[in-house]
Amino acid sequence: SISATEHSVMTSYESELASITKSIQEYGDKFVSIVMDSYDYKNALENLLPAVKSVKLKMGGYLVIRPDSGDIVKTVLDGLKACDLVFGSELNELGYKVLNNCSVIQGDGVTFDVIHQILQSVEALGFSAQNVVFGMGGGLLQKVNRDTMSFATKLSMIESKSGVIRNIMKKPKTDSGKFSLPGAFKVYLEKDENGLEIPKVYPRDSISADHPEKNSSHSQTTDSKNILRIVYDNGPVPDIVWDDFDTIKQRIENQWASRPAFAKVLSDEIETLRR
């Protein structure tokens, strides 16, 4: 196991360059893995990687870059070519390129077939297989995982030591479906055109003009219609009553049939924030 960043770390800084630089300064004397697709993988390879070259060389360690969206084979190859351009490579005894103290790790969408495709393409490009590391990914499991329901937990807001609060999100250009929601939220149950209740996400401090709670002064703690609960705030929230597993399963069974298979669950305000 090595020191590694993920998207919440990358997006918590005011710029991706600052995040990459800080990660290398903190851990770059050993092994450090940095995810590179929080906003624009192509830009990160073409502009940010060269910008941190001097810092990386000064630290003297081993850098692993991680694509996490887009065409799986292409993003790996693009990463290898970018690292070769910035840090250079040497030929091994078989005539394949070995990058100078850097490599690419691929974990997103990895299956046995994908590994085979990547390694074939890496060889065809003239790089040694030792330049590529594979993460576990969901595809090497039984395929019943967080991706089954398109579920992931992401950082959406951060407060600095100085008290400045910023909404943050990941928004990879290589996969628009992997965006995360920015800010703090409230969730209301609303009826769709067929009279079926659906949960809809709003920014915590504003709701749509046609919502019955418009112009109210509810806070998150007093808004009885908000079904989103805070259960952990720098530690477990006191006096929270947790449902047992049987209760949760029964609620899911009861609600599953009463919810539409597809629904617009993001309010217009949230859609505007993420654009």
Short mmCIF file of C-alpha atoms in Angstrom, two decimals:
data_model
loop_
_atom_site.label_atom_id
_atom_site.label_comp_id
_atom_site.label_asym_id
_atom_site.label_seq_id
_atom_site.Cartn_x
_atom_site.Cartn_y
_atom_site.Cartn_z
CA SER A 1 0.00 0.00 0.00
CA ILE A 2 1.26 3.49 -0.85
CA SER A 3 0.18 7.06 -0.15
CA ALA A 4 -2.57 7.91 -2.61
CA THR A 5 -5.02 10.72 -3.28
CA GLU A 6 -8.66 10.48 -4.28
CA HIS A 7 -11.07 13.04 -5.68
CA SER A 8 -12.11 14.59 -2.37
CA VAL A 9 -8.48 15.43 -1.67
CA MET A 10 -7.90 16.83 -5.15
CA THR A 11 -11.02 19.00 -5.22
CA SER A 12 -10.56 20.34 -1.68
CA TYR A 13 -7.70 22.57 -2.84
CA GLU A 14 -8.34 25.83 -4.65
CA SER A 15 -6.59 24.43 -7.72
CA GLU A 16 -5.66 20.99 -8.97
CA LEU A 17 -2.07 22.14 -9.43
CA ALA A 18 -1.88 23.09 -5.75
CA SER A 19 -3.22 19.68 -4.76
CA ILE A 20 -0.77 17.75 -6.94
CA THR A 21 2.14 19.88 -5.76
CA LYS A 22 1.25 19.46 -2.09
CA SER A 23 0.83 15.70 -2.47
CA ILE A 24 4.28 15.37 -4.02
CA GLN A 25 5.85 17.64 -1.41
CA GLU A 26 4.34 15.58 1.41
CA TYR A 27 4.84 12.05 0.07
CA GLY A 28 6.96 12.34 -3.06
CA ASP A 29 10.18 11.11 -1.46
CA LYS A 30 8.67 7.61 -1.48
CA PHE A 31 5.78 6.24 -3.54
CA VAL A 32 2.76 8.46 -4.16
CA SER A 33 -0.26 7.86 -6.38
CA ILE A 34 -2.27 10.85 -7.64
CA VAL A 35 -5.66 10.73 -9.35
CA MET A 36 -5.59 13.03 -12.38
CA ASP A 37 -9.13 13.25 -13.78
CA SER A 38 -11.00 15.37 -11.22
CA TYR A 39 -11.63 18.03 -13.86
CA ASP A 40 -9.75 17.52 -17.11
CA TYR A 41 -7.41 14.54 -17.52
CA LYS A 42 -5.98 15.83 -20.81
CA ASN A 43 -5.13 19.20 -19.27
CA ALA A 44 -3.59 17.51 -16.23
CA LEU A 45 -1.29 15.46 -18.46
CA GLU A 46 -0.36 18.24 -20.85
CA ASN A 47 -0.01 21.15 -18.43
CA LEU A 48 -0.03 20.12 -14.77
CA LEU A 49 2.36 17.18 -15.02
CA PRO A 50 5.11 19.32 -16.62
CA ALA A 51 4.41 22.03 -14.03
CA VAL A 52 5.28 19.70 -11.13
CA LYS A 53 8.29 18.09 -12.81
CA SER A 54 10.85 20.05 -10.81
CA VAL A 55 9.10 19.31 -7.51
CA LYS A 56 8.89 15.61 -8.34
CA LEU A 57 12.56 15.40 -9.33
CA LYS A 58 13.59 17.30 -6.20
CA MET A 59 11.70 14.86 -3.97
CA GLY A 60 13.31 11.94 -5.78
CA GLY A 61 10.56 9.39 -5.19
CA TYR A 62 8.24 7.39 -7.43
CA LEU A 63 5.10 8.94 -8.93
CA VAL A 64 2.06 6.92 -9.98
CA ILE A 65 -0.65 8.73 -11.95
CA ARG A 66 -4.23 7.45 -11.97
CA PRO A 67 -6.87 8.00 -14.64
CA ASP A 68 -10.34 7.14 -13.35
CA SER A 69 -12.74 7.80 -16.22
CA GLY A 70 -12.99 7.73 -19.98
CA ASP A 71 -11.81 5.08 -22.44
CA ILE A 72 -9.88 2.68 -20.25
CA VAL A 73 -7.20 1.69 -22.75
CA LYS A 74 -6.72 5.18 -24.19
CA THR A 75 -6.35 6.90 -20.81
CA VAL A 76 -3.63 4.46 -19.77
CA LEU A 77 -1.74 4.96 -23.02
CA ASP A 78 -2.13 8.73 -22.80
CA GLY A 79 -0.72 8.60 -19.28
CA LEU A 80 2.30 6.57 -20.36
CA LYS A 81 3.05 8.93 -23.24
CA ALA A 82 2.72 12.00 -21.01
CA CYS A 83 5.03 10.55 -18.35
CA ASP A 84 7.56 9.61 -21.02
CA LEU A 85 7.46 13.13 -22.43
CA VAL A 86 7.94 14.77 -19.02
CA PHE A 87 10.20 12.34 -17.15
CA GLY A 88 11.74 10.24 -19.91
CA SER A 89 12.38 6.51 -20.09
CA GLU A 90 15.05 3.87 -20.62
CA LEU A 91 14.95 0.76 -22.80
CA ASN A 92 15.06 -2.57 -21.01
CA GLU A 93 16.93 -5.61 -22.32
CA LEU A 94 13.93 -6.55 -24.46
CA GLY A 95 13.78 -3.13 -26.08
CA TYR A 96 10.67 -1.83 -24.27
CA LYS A 97 10.46 1.57 -22.60
CA VAL A 98 10.60 1.74 -18.80
CA LEU A 99 9.55 5.11 -17.41
CA ASN A 100 11.91 6.95 -15.08
CA ASN A 101 10.46 6.55 -11.58
CA CYS A 102 6.82 6.85 -12.59
CA SER A 103 3.99 4.66 -13.86
CA VAL A 104 0.23 4.50 -14.41
CA ILE A 105 -2.35 2.69 -12.29
CA GLN A 106 -5.75 1.68 -13.67
CA GLY A 107 -8.50 0.65 -11.28
CA ASP A 108 -11.68 1.98 -12.89
CA GLY A 109 -13.59 -0.66 -14.85
CA VAL A 110 -10.90 -3.31 -14.53
CA THR A 111 -11.81 -6.85 -15.55
CA PHE A 112 -9.63 -9.74 -16.70
CA ASP A 113 -10.47 -8.93 -20.33
CA VAL A 114 -9.66 -5.24 -19.83
CA ILE A 115 -6.27 -6.10 -18.31
CA HIS A 116 -5.50 -8.18 -21.40
CA GLN A 117 -6.55 -5.34 -23.74
CA ILE A 118 -4.46 -2.78 -21.87
CA LEU A 119 -1.33 -4.91 -21.79
CA GLN A 120 -1.62 -5.71 -25.50
CA SER A 121 -1.91 -1.99 -26.29
CA VAL A 122 0.95 -1.09 -23.95
CA GLU A 123 3.20 -3.62 -25.67
CA ALA A 124 2.18 -2.38 -29.12
CA LEU A 125 3.11 1.16 -28.07
CA GLY A 126 6.58 -0.02 -27.09
CA PHE A 127 6.25 0.24 -23.31
CA SER A 128 7.09 -2.45 -20.78
CA ALA A 129 4.24 -3.97 -18.79
CA GLN A 130 6.04 -2.92 -15.61
CA ASN A 131 4.87 0.65 -16.27
CA VAL A 132 1.25 -0.28 -15.52
CA VAL A 133 -0.31 -1.27 -12.21
CA PHE A 134 -3.88 -2.54 -11.85
CA GLY A 135 -6.24 -1.73 -9.03
CA MET A 136 -8.92 -4.08 -7.80
CA GLY A 137 -11.88 -2.21 -9.27
CA GLY A 138 -15.44 -3.49 -9.12
CA GLY A 139 -15.05 -5.73 -12.15
CA LEU A 140 -12.91 -8.30 -10.36
CA LEU A 141 -15.60 -8.86 -7.73
CA GLN A 142 -18.99 -10.50 -8.18
CA LYS A 143 -20.34 -7.39 -9.95
CA VAL A 144 -22.76 -6.54 -7.14
CA ASN A 145 -21.21 -3.41 -5.72
CA ARG A 146 -21.70 0.33 -5.34
CA ASP A 147 -21.90 0.70 -9.13
CA THR A 148 -24.95 -1.57 -9.24
CA MET A 149 -27.02 1.35 -7.89
CA SER A 150 -24.65 4.08 -9.13
CA PHE A 151 -23.90 5.01 -5.54
CA ALA A 152 -20.85 6.82 -4.21
CA THR A 153 -20.16 9.15 -1.29
CA LYS A 154 -18.29 12.34 -2.19
CA LEU A 155 -17.06 15.46 -0.45
CA SER A 156 -19.29 18.39 -1.42
CA MET A 157 -18.32 21.30 0.85
CA ILE A 158 -15.23 22.30 2.79
CA GLU A 159 -14.44 24.96 5.38
CA SER A 160 -10.86 26.17 5.67
CA LYS A 161 -9.09 27.10 8.90
CA SER A 162 -9.76 30.74 8.07
CA GLY A 163 -13.49 30.07 7.99
CA VAL A 164 -13.91 30.28 4.22
CA ILE A 165 -16.55 27.83 2.98
CA ARG A 166 -16.39 26.48 -0.58
CA ASN A 167 -18.67 24.18 -2.54
CA ILE A 168 -16.58 21.55 -4.28
CA MET A 169 -17.24 18.80 -6.80
CA LYS A 170 -15.53 16.42 -9.19
CA LYS A 171 -16.41 16.92 -12.84
CA PRO A 172 -14.30 14.74 -15.15
CA LYS A 173 -14.42 15.79 -18.79
CA THR A 174 -13.74 12.17 -19.70
CA ASP A 175 -17.02 10.99 -18.12
CA SER A 176 -19.86 13.46 -17.53
CA GLY A 177 -21.76 10.78 -15.62
CA LYS A 178 -19.15 10.83 -12.85
CA PHE A 179 -19.90 14.34 -11.64
CA SER A 180 -20.58 14.87 -7.94
CA LEU A 181 -22.96 17.36 -6.33
CA PRO A 182 -21.58 20.60 -4.87
CA GLY A 183 -22.59 22.21 -1.59
CA ALA A 184 -24.91 21.26 1.28
CA PHE A 185 -28.30 19.75 0.53
CA LYS A 186 -31.83 19.14 1.61
CA VAL A 187 -34.04 16.38 0.24
CA TYR A 188 -37.81 16.59 -0.13
CA LEU A 189 -40.30 13.92 -1.12
CA GLU A 190 -42.31 15.28 -4.04
CA LYS A 191 -44.93 13.76 -6.30
CA ASP A 192 -44.22 13.35 -9.99
CA GLU A 193 -46.76 13.70 -12.81
CA ASN A 194 -48.11 10.24 -12.01
CA GLY A 195 -48.56 10.97 -8.34
CA LEU A 196 -45.60 8.84 -7.28
CA GLU A 197 -43.34 10.19 -4.55
CA ILE A 198 -39.72 10.77 -5.49
CA PRO A 199 -36.87 12.24 -3.43
CA LYS A 200 -35.59 15.50 -4.92
CA VAL A 201 -32.31 17.18 -3.96
CA TYR A 202 -32.11 20.94 -3.38
CA PRO A 203 -29.33 23.24 -2.19
CA ARG A 204 -29.75 23.48 1.58
CA ASP A 205 -30.29 27.24 1.56
CA SER A 206 -32.66 27.58 -1.39
CA ILE A 207 -35.55 25.74 -3.00
CA SER A 208 -37.42 26.13 -6.25
CA ALA A 209 -39.93 28.90 -6.83
CA ASP A 210 -42.85 26.48 -7.15
CA HIS A 211 -42.05 24.50 -4.01
CA PRO A 212 -44.51 25.06 -1.12
CA GLU A 213 -41.64 25.87 1.24
CA LYS A 214 -40.37 28.73 -0.93
CA ASN A 215 -39.54 31.87 1.07
CA SER A 216 -39.61 29.98 4.36
CA SER A 217 -36.74 30.41 6.78
CA HIS A 218 -36.27 26.74 7.63
CA SER A 219 -32.80 25.64 8.67
CA GLN A 220 -31.61 22.09 8.14
CA THR A 221 -32.29 21.25 11.76
CA THR A 222 -35.84 22.69 11.90
CA ASP A 223 -37.12 21.78 8.45
CA SER A 224 -39.46 18.89 9.14
CA LYS A 225 -39.92 18.19 5.42
CA ASN A 226 -36.21 17.61 4.89
CA ILE A 227 -35.65 13.84 5.01
CA LEU A 228 -31.85 14.20 4.94
CA ARG A 229 -30.42 13.72 8.44
CA ILE A 230 -27.02 14.58 9.88
CA VAL A 231 -25.76 11.52 11.73
CA TYR A 232 -22.04 12.33 11.93
CA ASP A 233 -20.53 15.77 12.56
CA ASN A 234 -16.91 15.53 13.72
CA GLY A 235 -18.13 12.45 15.54
CA PRO A 236 -21.48 10.65 15.90
CA VAL A 237 -24.37 13.05 16.53
CA PRO A 238 -25.70 12.48 20.08
CA ASP A 239 -29.11 10.87 20.60
CA ILE A 240 -29.44 9.60 17.03
CA VAL A 241 -31.81 6.63 16.93
CA TRP A 242 -30.58 4.13 14.36
CA ASP A 243 -32.98 1.82 12.55
CA ASP A 244 -32.02 -1.82 12.76
CA PHE A 245 -31.25 -3.75 9.59
CA ASP A 246 -34.60 -5.54 9.47
CA THR A 247 -36.43 -2.20 9.62
CA ILE A 248 -34.31 -0.82 6.79
CA LYS A 249 -34.93 -3.89 4.62
CA GLN A 250 -38.68 -3.69 5.24
CA ARG A 251 -38.76 0.01 4.35
CA ILE A 252 -36.92 -0.67 1.10
CA GLU A 253 -39.35 -3.45 0.19
CA ASN A 254 -42.33 -1.19 0.91
CA GLN A 255 -40.97 1.81 -0.99
CA TRP A 256 -39.44 0.01 -3.95
CA ALA A 257 -42.74 -0.67 -5.71
CA SER A 258 -44.03 2.85 -5.06
CA ARG A 259 -41.10 4.63 -6.71
CA PRO A 260 -40.71 5.11 -10.47
CA ALA A 261 -37.86 3.25 -12.13
CA PHE A 262 -36.47 6.52 -13.47
CA ALA A 263 -37.04 10.04 -12.17
CA LYS A 264 -35.59 13.54 -12.18
CA VAL A 265 -34.16 13.66 -8.67
CA LEU A 266 -32.00 16.78 -9.04
CA SER A 267 -33.69 20.17 -8.68
CA ASP A 268 -33.08 22.89 -11.26
CA GLU A 269 -30.91 24.71 -8.72
CA ILE A 270 -28.63 21.70 -8.31
CA GLU A 271 -28.46 21.22 -12.07
CA THR A 272 -27.36 24.85 -12.41
CA LEU A 273 -24.67 24.47 -9.75
CA ARG A 274 -23.10 21.44 -11.40
CA ARG A 275 -22.91 22.92 -14.91
#
